[in-house]
Amino acid sequence: MLTLNNREKIADTFGQSCLSYDKNARLQRYSGNLLCQFLNQLPSLQSPTQKSLLDLGCGTGYFTQKLAAKNFKDITALDLSSQMIAFAKQRDYAGDVPTWVRGDAHALPLASNTKDIIFSNLVLQWTQPLSVALSEAYRVLKPGGYLVFSTLIDGTLDELKQAWARVDNDKHVIDYLTHNQVEHAWQSSGFTEVFSHCERVELPYPNVNHLARELKHLGASLVKDKRHKGLTGKDKWQKMSHYYREIDRAQATTPLSNGHIQASYMLYTACLMKKEN
């Protein structure tokens, strides 16, 4: 379980990366655009000017800006990182400026039954237990409202996890929930499924150092249960890089040339509905 203190440390890590976040957020762009496509498919959103929306975990405001251009009635942009909110506020927004709220997904500072849509892009993997955050989203949604979200599940960065496992028995990669655990969490929170999708996304990198650097810039390098803190020795890093290339050659569905490697992300996206009264 991630305590509030743990979640605030993660938020601080993301906040410190706000200046470099957008140029490294390839996966976030891909998943967020999928969620926007989900919104376009909802028949009840043909008139967004009548709908209120919460951007849960707004980050740098990249998708907040896109959502604002859709002319929702009002948008609340919430993040646990005050640095991210400060950065997001600097963007230009079409229509009304979003309402900015610093808050925790485990205890949303919003009234019940007040939002038509909750949009959450690659945030909920940082909420443990996930069921608490989902129950809060359910509370805040109006009956008949929708939660559209993406998260990462087990199998993400599996090449990196396997490579480190050949070097030592420490924990170097974050553990993610399984597909079944995520579905159980939203079912137990009361949601019904409109549609969901799971896919393996492979992103190319020049080398393992580049992968590690991108993860750091995205603020995603914090491993809570790591036993040996601090920098990893050069010898261990070289061994891990060697094993990574071996594993990548054996597992990649589309092998790359020029010595590049790939990293796998298991992306789960869903559109859920709060039941009508």
Coordinates of C-alpha atoms in Angstrom, one line a residue:
M1 CA 0.0 0.0 0.0
L2 CA 1.2 3.5 -0.8
T3 CA 0.7 5.9 2.1
L4 CA 0.0 9.6 1.5
N5 CA 3.6 10.3 2.3
N6 CA 4.7 7.8 -0.4
R7 CA 2.3 9.3 -2.9
E8 CA 3.5 12.8 -2.1
K9 CA 7.1 11.7 -2.7
I10 CA 6.1 10.3 -6.1
A11 CA 4.3 13.6 -6.8
D12 CA 7.5 15.6 -5.9
T13 CA 9.5 13.3 -8.2
F14 CA 7.1 14.1 -11.0
G15 CA 7.1 17.8 -10.2
Q16 CA 10.9 18.0 -10.4
S17 CA 10.5 16.6 -13.9
C18 CA 7.9 19.0 -15.2
L19 CA 10.3 20.9 -17.5
S20 CA 11.5 17.7 -19.3
Y21 CA 8.3 15.7 -19.0
D22 CA 6.5 16.6 -22.2
K23 CA 9.4 15.9 -24.6
N24 CA 9.8 12.4 -23.1
A25 CA 6.1 11.5 -22.7
R26 CA 5.6 9.3 -25.8
L27 CA 3.6 6.7 -24.1
Q28 CA 1.5 9.3 -22.3
R29 CA 0.7 11.0 -25.6
Y30 CA -0.4 7.7 -27.2
S31 CA -2.6 6.6 -24.3
G32 CA -4.1 10.0 -23.8
N33 CA -5.1 10.3 -27.4
L34 CA -6.8 6.8 -27.1
L35 CA -8.8 8.2 -24.2
C36 CA -9.8 11.2 -26.3
Q37 CA -11.0 8.8 -29.0
F38 CA -13.1 7.1 -26.3
L39 CA -14.7 10.4 -25.4
N40 CA -15.6 11.0 -29.0
Q41 CA -17.4 7.6 -29.1
L42 CA -19.7 8.4 -26.2
P43 CA -23.2 9.3 -27.6
S44 CA -24.0 11.4 -24.5
L45 CA -21.0 13.7 -25.3
Q46 CA -22.4 15.1 -28.5
S47 CA -23.0 18.3 -26.5
P48 CA -19.9 18.7 -24.3
T49 CA -20.9 22.3 -23.4
Q50 CA -23.4 20.7 -21.1
K51 CA -20.9 18.4 -19.4
S52 CA -18.5 19.0 -16.5
L53 CA -15.1 17.2 -16.5
L54 CA -12.4 16.3 -14.0
D55 CA -8.8 15.8 -15.4
L56 CA -7.6 13.5 -12.6
G57 CA -3.8 13.8 -12.5
C58 CA -3.5 16.6 -15.0
G59 CA 0.3 16.7 -14.9
T60 CA 1.7 19.4 -17.2
G61 CA -1.7 20.2 -18.6
Y62 CA -1.1 18.8 -22.0
F63 CA -4.4 17.0 -22.2
T64 CA -6.2 19.5 -20.0
Q65 CA -5.5 22.0 -22.9
K66 CA -6.9 19.5 -25.4
L67 CA -10.0 18.9 -23.3
A68 CA -10.6 22.6 -22.8
A69 CA -10.7 22.9 -26.6
K70 CA -13.7 20.5 -26.6
N71 CA -15.8 23.2 -24.8
F72 CA -16.9 21.2 -21.8
K73 CA -19.1 23.3 -19.4
D74 CA -16.4 23.4 -16.8
I75 CA -13.1 21.6 -16.3
T76 CA -11.4 20.9 -13.0
A77 CA -7.7 19.9 -13.3
L78 CA -6.4 18.1 -10.2
D79 CA -2.9 16.9 -9.4
L80 CA -1.0 16.0 -6.2
S81 CA 2.1 18.0 -7.5
S82 CA 1.9 21.7 -6.9
Q83 CA 4.9 22.1 -9.4
M84 CA 2.9 20.3 -12.1
I85 CA -0.1 22.5 -11.5
A86 CA 2.0 25.7 -11.7
F87 CA 3.5 24.5 -15.0
A88 CA 0.1 23.6 -16.4
K89 CA -1.3 27.0 -15.6
Q90 CA 1.1 28.6 -18.0
R91 CA -0.6 27.0 -21.1
D92 CA -3.2 28.9 -23.2
Y93 CA -6.7 27.4 -22.8
A94 CA -9.6 27.8 -25.1
G95 CA -12.8 28.9 -23.4
D96 CA -13.0 29.1 -19.7
V97 CA -9.8 28.6 -17.7
P98 CA -9.8 25.3 -15.8
T99 CA -10.2 25.3 -12.0
W100 CA -6.9 24.1 -10.5
V101 CA -7.0 21.9 -7.5
R102 CA -4.1 20.3 -5.6
G103 CA -5.5 17.0 -4.3
D104 CA -5.0 13.3 -3.7
A105 CA -6.9 10.7 -5.8
H106 CA -7.4 8.7 -2.6
A107 CA -9.4 11.6 -1.0
L108 CA -10.7 13.9 -3.8
P109 CA -11.5 17.4 -2.4
L110 CA -14.7 17.5 -4.5
A111 CA -18.4 17.1 -3.7
S112 CA -20.2 13.9 -4.5
N113 CA -22.2 13.5 -7.7
T114 CA -20.8 16.6 -9.4
K115 CA -18.8 15.5 -12.5
D116 CA -20.1 14.0 -15.8
I117 CA -16.7 12.8 -16.9
I118 CA -13.5 11.9 -15.2
F119 CA -10.4 11.7 -17.5
S120 CA -7.3 10.1 -16.0
N121 CA -4.3 9.3 -18.2
L122 CA -1.5 7.0 -16.7
V123 CA -2.1 8.1 -13.1
L124 CA -3.9 5.3 -11.4
Q125 CA -1.0 3.0 -11.4
W126 CA 0.4 5.2 -8.6
T127 CA -2.6 4.7 -6.4
Q128 CA -2.5 1.8 -4.0
P129 CA -4.9 0.4 -3.3
L130 CA -6.4 1.2 -6.6
S131 CA -9.9 0.4 -5.3
V132 CA -9.8 3.4 -3.0
A133 CA -9.0 5.8 -5.9
L134 CA -11.7 4.2 -8.0
S135 CA -14.3 4.4 -5.2
E136 CA -13.5 8.2 -4.9
A137 CA -14.0 8.6 -8.7
Y138 CA -17.3 6.8 -8.4
R139 CA -18.4 9.0 -5.6
V140 CA -17.6 12.2 -7.5
L141 CA -19.3 11.2 -10.7
K142 CA -22.9 11.9 -11.3
P143 CA -25.1 8.9 -11.9
G144 CA -24.7 7.9 -15.5
G145 CA -21.3 9.6 -15.6
Y146 CA -18.2 8.1 -17.1
L147 CA -14.6 7.4 -16.0
V148 CA -12.2 7.2 -18.9
F149 CA -8.8 6.1 -17.8
S150 CA -5.5 4.4 -18.7
T151 CA -3.0 2.6 -16.5
L152 CA -0.1 0.2 -16.8
I153 CA -0.4 -3.4 -15.8
D154 CA 1.8 -6.4 -15.2
G155 CA 4.2 -7.0 -18.0
T156 CA 5.3 -3.4 -18.2
L157 CA 9.1 -3.0 -18.5
D158 CA 9.4 -6.8 -18.4
E159 CA 12.7 -6.8 -20.3
L160 CA 14.2 -4.5 -17.7
K161 CA 12.9 -6.5 -14.9
Q162 CA 14.2 -9.8 -16.3
A163 CA 17.6 -8.2 -17.1
W164 CA 18.1 -7.0 -13.5
A165 CA 17.0 -10.4 -12.1
R166 CA 20.0 -11.9 -13.8
V167 CA 22.3 -9.5 -12.0
D168 CA 21.0 -9.4 -8.4
N169 CA 18.0 -10.0 -6.3
D170 CA 17.2 -6.4 -5.5
K171 CA 14.1 -4.6 -6.8
H172 CA 14.7 -2.2 -9.7
V173 CA 11.4 -2.1 -11.5
I174 CA 8.0 -1.1 -10.1
D175 CA 5.4 -3.9 -9.6
Y176 CA 2.2 -3.4 -11.5
L177 CA -1.3 -4.9 -10.9
T178 CA -2.4 -7.7 -13.2
H179 CA -5.3 -7.3 -15.7
N180 CA -7.6 -9.3 -13.4
Q181 CA -6.7 -7.2 -10.3
V182 CA -7.5 -3.9 -12.2
E183 CA -10.8 -5.3 -13.3
H184 CA -11.7 -6.6 -9.9
A185 CA -10.9 -3.1 -8.4
W186 CA -13.3 -1.3 -10.7
Q187 CA -16.0 -3.9 -10.4
S188 CA -15.8 -3.8 -6.6
S189 CA -16.1 0.0 -6.7
G190 CA -19.5 -0.3 -8.4
F191 CA -18.7 0.6 -12.0
T192 CA -20.1 -1.1 -15.1
E193 CA -18.0 -1.5 -18.2
V194 CA -18.7 0.4 -21.4
F195 CA -15.6 -0.9 -23.1
S196 CA -11.9 -1.7 -22.2
H197 CA -8.8 -2.6 -24.1
C198 CA -5.4 -4.0 -23.3
E199 CA -2.4 -3.9 -25.6
R200 CA 1.4 -4.3 -25.6
V201 CA 3.1 -1.1 -26.6
E202 CA 6.8 -1.3 -27.7
L203 CA 8.8 1.9 -27.7
P204 CA 12.3 2.1 -29.3
Y205 CA 15.4 3.4 -27.5
P206 CA 19.0 3.9 -28.7
N207 CA 20.2 2.0 -25.6
V208 CA 19.4 1.0 -22.0
N209 CA 20.9 4.3 -20.8
H210 CA 18.4 6.2 -22.9
L211 CA 15.5 4.2 -21.5
A212 CA 16.7 4.8 -17.9
R213 CA 17.1 8.5 -18.6
E214 CA 13.6 8.8 -20.1
L215 CA 12.1 7.0 -17.1
K216 CA 13.9 9.4 -14.8
H217 CA 12.6 12.4 -16.8
L218 CA 9.1 11.1 -16.5
G219 CA 9.5 10.8 -12.8
A220 CA 8.8 7.1 -13.0
S221 CA 12.1 5.8 -11.5
L222 CA 11.0 5.7 -7.9
V223 CA 11.0 2.1 -6.6
K224 CA 9.5 2.0 -3.1
D225 CA 10.8 -1.4 -2.0
K226 CA 14.3 -1.1 -3.3
R227 CA 16.7 -2.5 -0.6
H228 CA 19.9 -1.0 -1.7
K229 CA 19.5 2.8 -2.1
G230 CA 21.8 5.0 -4.2
L231 CA 23.6 4.6 -7.5
T232 CA 24.1 1.2 -9.1
G233 CA 27.7 0.1 -9.7
K234 CA 29.1 0.4 -13.2
D235 CA 29.8 -3.4 -13.4
K236 CA 26.2 -4.3 -12.5
W237 CA 24.9 -1.7 -15.0
Q238 CA 27.0 -3.1 -17.8
K239 CA 25.9 -6.7 -17.0
M240 CA 22.3 -5.6 -16.9
S241 CA 22.6 -3.8 -20.3
H242 CA 24.2 -6.9 -21.8
Y243 CA 21.4 -9.1 -20.6
Y244 CA 18.8 -6.6 -21.7
R245 CA 20.0 -6.8 -25.3
E246 CA 19.8 -10.6 -25.1
I247 CA 16.3 -10.6 -23.8
D248 CA 15.2 -7.9 -26.2
R249 CA 16.5 -9.9 -29.2
A250 CA 14.6 -13.0 -28.0
Q251 CA 11.3 -11.3 -27.2
A252 CA 10.8 -8.2 -29.4
T253 CA 8.0 -8.7 -31.9
T254 CA 9.7 -6.3 -34.4
P255 CA 13.5 -6.4 -33.9
L256 CA 15.2 -3.1 -34.5
S257 CA 18.4 -2.3 -36.4
N258 CA 21.2 0.1 -35.6
G259 CA 21.7 -1.5 -32.1
H260 CA 18.4 0.0 -30.8
I261 CA 16.4 -1.7 -28.1
Q262 CA 12.7 -1.8 -27.3
A263 CA 10.8 -1.5 -24.0
S264 CA 7.4 -3.1 -23.5
Y265 CA 4.5 -1.4 -21.8
M266 CA 1.3 -3.2 -21.0
L267 CA -1.4 -0.5 -21.5
Y268 CA -4.9 -1.0 -20.1
T269 CA -7.5 1.6 -21.1
A270 CA -11.2 1.6 -20.2
C271 CA -14.4 3.5 -20.2
L272 CA -16.6 2.8 -17.2
M273 CA -20.0 4.1 -16.1
K274 CA -21.5 4.9 -12.8
K275 CA -24.9 3.3 -12.6
E276 CA -28.0 5.4 -12.9
N277 CA -30.1 5.8 -9.8

